[in-house]
Amino acid sequence: MTQSDEAIADVEVDVDVDVDVDTKPDFDAFEPGTVLLSGIIGSTAYGLSGPGSDVDRLGLFAAPTLSLLGLQTPRESHVTSKPDVTFHEAAKLARLALGGNPTASELLWLPDDLYERRTPLGDEAIALRTAFLSAPRVHDAYLGYATQQFRKLLSRDPSATHRKIAKHARHLMRLVDQGHELYTTGHVTVRLADPERYRTFGERVAADPEAVRPFMAEAEERFASARSALPAEPDTAAAQDWVLRVRKAFWVG
């Protein structure tokens, strides 16, 4: 799998489920390693959550460096449900961000009030967020995933409910808009300025999936005609230096 493929493959679209309470993860009990950064992402972060929405969290952790040198290396990602939390190890988070992965990159662009755990090394990752960016990878990851969603919407899956179709359409529009903003300005706004616009689009596509065609045609034109503010390649040296600082800090766990 190439870095671009990984960037798209590891995108996760949160799914609304009925929940009773929002349970914050116990960061101090997390093993292996230490959580360096964690925050609330997904629909809650975008301003698209409803009464039945879950609360999704994404975190960054550091595995003890010595544990990476043996025959059995620790997992690079840990995923739990209830609470819905995904933790990526430092090196994997860096690879995903370098590949333009929208979800992984989102952790580094959250509004301050959505962070629940921040450490000096986590703040260093936030400070490096523009170093992870490159025009072709942001283009391929955001527009590539939106295209995947587009194909799913037109697949006429008989098991897809109105609610599910509307949600996928909302996220398709969000990915296009946020990707275009990042591609053209070098900055992405996680909290949407006009959530109702996305809800309206979702309902329109749920009623008639063909309504997504003109939007995607316009999206492809927007990207094709845009001049990117991003470099052709990310600053992999800066990312490497950060990962090595994490390794040094956690040499013995």
Coordinates of C-alpha atoms in Angstrom, one line a residue:
M1 CA 0.0 0.0 0.0
T2 CA 1.4 3.4 -1.0
Q3 CA 1.3 6.4 1.3
S4 CA -1.5 7.9 -0.8
D5 CA -3.5 4.6 -0.6
E6 CA -3.0 4.5 3.2
A7 CA -4.2 8.1 3.4
I8 CA -7.5 7.2 1.8
A9 CA -7.9 3.8 3.3
D10 CA -7.6 5.0 6.9
V11 CA -10.3 7.7 6.6
E12 CA -13.2 6.9 8.8
V13 CA -16.6 8.4 8.5
D14 CA -18.4 8.4 11.9
V15 CA -21.7 6.6 12.1
D16 CA -24.6 7.9 14.3
V17 CA -25.7 5.5 16.9
D18 CA -28.0 5.9 19.9
V19 CA -26.0 6.4 23.1
D20 CA -26.9 7.2 26.6
V21 CA -23.9 9.1 27.8
D22 CA -20.6 10.4 26.5
T23 CA -17.8 8.5 28.3
K24 CA -14.5 10.2 28.3
P25 CA -11.6 7.7 27.9
D26 CA -9.3 7.0 30.8
F27 CA -6.0 8.3 29.4
D28 CA -4.0 7.2 32.4
A29 CA -5.0 3.6 31.9
F30 CA -4.0 3.5 28.2
E31 CA -1.4 0.9 27.3
P32 CA 1.0 0.6 25.7
G33 CA 2.6 4.0 25.8
T34 CA 1.3 7.5 26.7
V35 CA -1.3 9.6 25.1
L36 CA 0.3 12.8 23.7
L37 CA -2.7 14.4 22.2
S38 CA -6.4 13.6 22.1
G39 CA -9.5 15.4 21.0
I40 CA -13.2 15.2 19.9
I41 CA -13.5 14.8 16.1
G42 CA -16.3 13.8 13.7
S43 CA -19.8 15.2 13.6
T44 CA -19.5 16.9 17.0
A45 CA -16.4 18.8 15.8
Y46 CA -18.0 19.8 12.5
G47 CA -21.2 21.0 14.1
L48 CA -23.3 18.3 12.4
S49 CA -24.2 16.1 15.4
G50 CA -27.7 15.5 16.4
P51 CA -29.5 14.1 19.4
G52 CA -28.6 10.5 18.5
S53 CA -25.0 11.1 17.5
D54 CA -22.1 9.4 19.2
V55 CA -19.0 11.3 20.2
D56 CA -15.8 10.3 18.3
R57 CA -12.3 10.8 19.6
L58 CA -8.9 10.6 18.0
G59 CA -5.7 10.3 19.9
L60 CA -1.9 10.2 19.4
F61 CA 0.2 8.0 21.6
A62 CA 3.9 7.0 22.0
A63 CA 4.9 3.4 22.3
P64 CA 7.9 2.7 24.5
T65 CA 10.9 2.9 22.1
L66 CA 12.4 -0.4 23.3
S67 CA 9.2 -2.2 22.6
L68 CA 9.6 -1.4 18.9
L69 CA 12.9 -3.2 18.6
G70 CA 12.0 -6.7 19.5
L71 CA 10.5 -9.6 17.6
Q72 CA 6.9 -8.7 18.6
T73 CA 6.2 -5.0 18.0
P74 CA 3.1 -3.3 19.5
R75 CA 0.1 -2.4 17.5
E76 CA 0.2 0.9 15.7
S77 CA -3.5 1.6 16.3
H78 CA -6.0 0.9 19.1
V79 CA -9.7 1.2 18.5
T80 CA -12.5 1.0 21.1
S81 CA -16.2 1.5 21.1
K82 CA -18.3 3.0 23.9
P83 CA -16.4 5.2 24.1
D84 CA -15.6 5.5 20.4
V85 CA -11.9 6.2 20.4
T86 CA -9.1 5.6 17.9
F87 CA -5.4 6.0 19.0
H88 CA -2.6 6.0 16.5
E89 CA 1.1 5.6 17.5
A90 CA 3.3 8.6 16.7
A91 CA 4.9 7.2 13.6
K92 CA 1.6 6.0 12.1
L93 CA 0.0 9.4 12.8
A94 CA 2.9 11.1 11.1
R95 CA 2.7 8.8 8.0
L96 CA -1.1 9.4 7.7
A97 CA -0.7 13.1 8.0
L98 CA 2.1 13.1 5.5
G99 CA -0.2 11.2 3.1
G100 CA -2.9 13.9 3.5
N101 CA -5.3 11.6 5.5
P102 CA -8.3 13.8 6.4
T103 CA -9.1 12.2 9.7
A104 CA -5.6 12.0 11.0
S105 CA -4.9 15.5 9.9
E106 CA -8.0 16.7 11.6
L107 CA -6.5 16.0 15.0
L108 CA -3.9 18.7 14.4
W109 CA -6.4 21.4 13.3
L110 CA -9.1 21.1 16.1
P111 CA -10.4 24.2 17.8
D112 CA -8.7 24.5 21.3
D113 CA -11.9 23.7 23.1
L114 CA -12.1 20.2 21.5
Y115 CA -8.7 19.0 22.8
E116 CA -9.0 16.8 25.9
R117 CA -5.4 15.9 26.3
R118 CA -2.4 18.0 25.3
T119 CA 1.3 17.4 26.1
P120 CA 4.4 19.3 24.9
L121 CA 5.1 16.6 22.2
G122 CA 1.5 16.8 21.2
D123 CA 1.8 20.5 20.8
E124 CA 4.9 20.0 18.7
A125 CA 2.9 17.9 16.3
I126 CA 0.2 20.7 16.1
A127 CA 3.0 23.2 15.4
L128 CA 4.2 21.0 12.6
R129 CA 0.8 20.5 11.0
T130 CA 1.7 22.6 7.9
A131 CA 5.0 20.7 7.5
F132 CA 3.0 17.5 6.9
L133 CA 1.1 19.0 3.9
S134 CA 1.7 18.7 0.2
A135 CA -0.5 19.7 -2.7
P136 CA -0.8 16.3 -4.6
R137 CA -1.4 14.3 -1.4
V138 CA -4.0 16.6 -0.1
H139 CA -5.7 16.6 -3.5
D140 CA -5.6 12.8 -3.8
A141 CA -6.7 12.1 -0.3
Y142 CA -9.6 14.5 0.1
L143 CA -11.0 14.4 -3.5
G144 CA -10.1 10.7 -3.7
Y145 CA -12.2 9.8 -0.7
A146 CA -15.0 12.1 -1.8
T147 CA -15.0 10.2 -5.1
Q148 CA -15.3 6.9 -3.2
Q149 CA -18.3 8.3 -1.3
F150 CA -19.8 9.5 -4.6
R151 CA -19.6 6.0 -6.1
K152 CA -21.2 4.5 -3.0
L153 CA -24.0 6.9 -3.1
L154 CA -24.7 6.0 -6.7
S155 CA -24.4 2.2 -6.1
R156 CA -28.1 2.0 -5.1
D157 CA -27.2 -0.3 -2.1
P158 CA -30.7 -1.6 -1.1
S159 CA -29.6 -1.8 2.6
A160 CA -28.7 1.9 2.7
T161 CA -31.3 3.9 4.7
H162 CA -32.3 7.5 4.1
R163 CA -30.4 8.5 7.2
K164 CA -27.2 6.7 6.1
I165 CA -27.3 8.2 2.6
A166 CA -27.9 11.7 4.0
K167 CA -24.9 11.3 6.3
H168 CA -22.6 10.1 3.6
A169 CA -23.7 13.0 1.4
R170 CA -23.0 15.4 4.2
H171 CA -19.5 14.1 4.7
L172 CA -18.8 14.0 0.9
M173 CA -19.6 17.8 0.8
R174 CA -17.5 18.4 3.9
L175 CA -14.5 16.6 2.5
V176 CA -14.7 18.5 -0.8
D177 CA -15.0 21.9 1.0
Q178 CA -12.4 21.3 3.6
G179 CA -10.0 19.7 1.1
H180 CA -10.4 22.6 -1.2
E181 CA -9.8 25.1 1.6
L182 CA -6.6 23.2 2.7
Y183 CA -5.4 22.8 -0.9
T184 CA -5.8 26.5 -1.7
T185 CA -5.0 28.2 1.6
G186 CA -2.8 25.8 3.6
H187 CA -5.3 25.9 6.4
V188 CA -8.5 23.9 7.2
T189 CA -11.4 24.9 9.4
V190 CA -12.8 21.9 11.2
R191 CA -15.9 23.5 12.7
L192 CA -18.2 24.3 9.7
A193 CA -19.5 27.8 9.4
D194 CA -22.9 26.8 8.0
P195 CA -23.8 23.2 9.1
E196 CA -27.4 23.6 7.8
R197 CA -26.0 23.8 4.2
Y198 CA -24.6 20.3 4.6
R199 CA -27.8 18.9 6.2
T200 CA -29.9 20.3 3.4
F201 CA -27.5 18.8 0.8
G202 CA -27.7 15.4 2.6
E203 CA -31.5 15.4 2.6
R204 CA -31.6 16.3 -1.1
V205 CA -29.2 13.5 -2.0
A206 CA -31.0 11.0 0.2
A207 CA -34.2 11.8 -1.7
D208 CA -32.5 11.6 -5.1
P209 CA -28.9 10.3 -5.2
E210 CA -28.5 11.7 -8.7
A211 CA -28.4 15.1 -7.1
V212 CA -24.8 14.4 -6.1
R213 CA -23.5 14.3 -9.7
P214 CA -23.5 18.0 -10.4
F215 CA -21.8 18.7 -7.1
M216 CA -19.0 16.3 -7.8
A217 CA -18.5 17.6 -11.3
E218 CA -18.2 21.1 -9.9
A219 CA -15.8 19.8 -7.2
E220 CA -13.5 18.2 -9.7
E221 CA -13.5 21.5 -11.6
R222 CA -12.8 23.5 -8.5
F223 CA -9.7 21.4 -7.7
A224 CA -8.6 21.3 -11.3
S225 CA -8.7 25.1 -11.7
A226 CA -7.3 25.9 -8.3
R227 CA -3.8 27.1 -7.6
S228 CA -2.5 25.3 -4.5
A229 CA -0.8 27.2 -1.6
L230 CA 0.9 23.9 -0.6
P231 CA 4.3 22.6 -1.6
A232 CA 4.8 19.8 -4.0
E233 CA 6.3 17.6 -1.2
P234 CA 5.8 17.6 2.6
D235 CA 8.6 18.3 5.0
T236 CA 9.5 14.8 5.8
A237 CA 12.7 15.8 7.6
A238 CA 10.7 17.8 10.1
A239 CA 8.3 14.9 10.6
Q240 CA 11.2 12.5 11.1
D241 CA 12.8 14.8 13.6
W242 CA 9.6 15.0 15.6
V243 CA 9.2 11.2 15.6
L244 CA 12.8 10.8 16.8
R245 CA 12.2 13.3 19.7
V246 CA 9.2 11.1 20.7
R247 CA 11.5 8.0 20.5
K248 CA 14.1 9.7 22.7
A249 CA 11.5 10.8 25.3
F250 CA 10.1 7.3 25.5
W251 CA 13.3 5.3 25.2
V252 CA 12.6 3.2 28.3
G253 CA 8.8 3.7 28.4

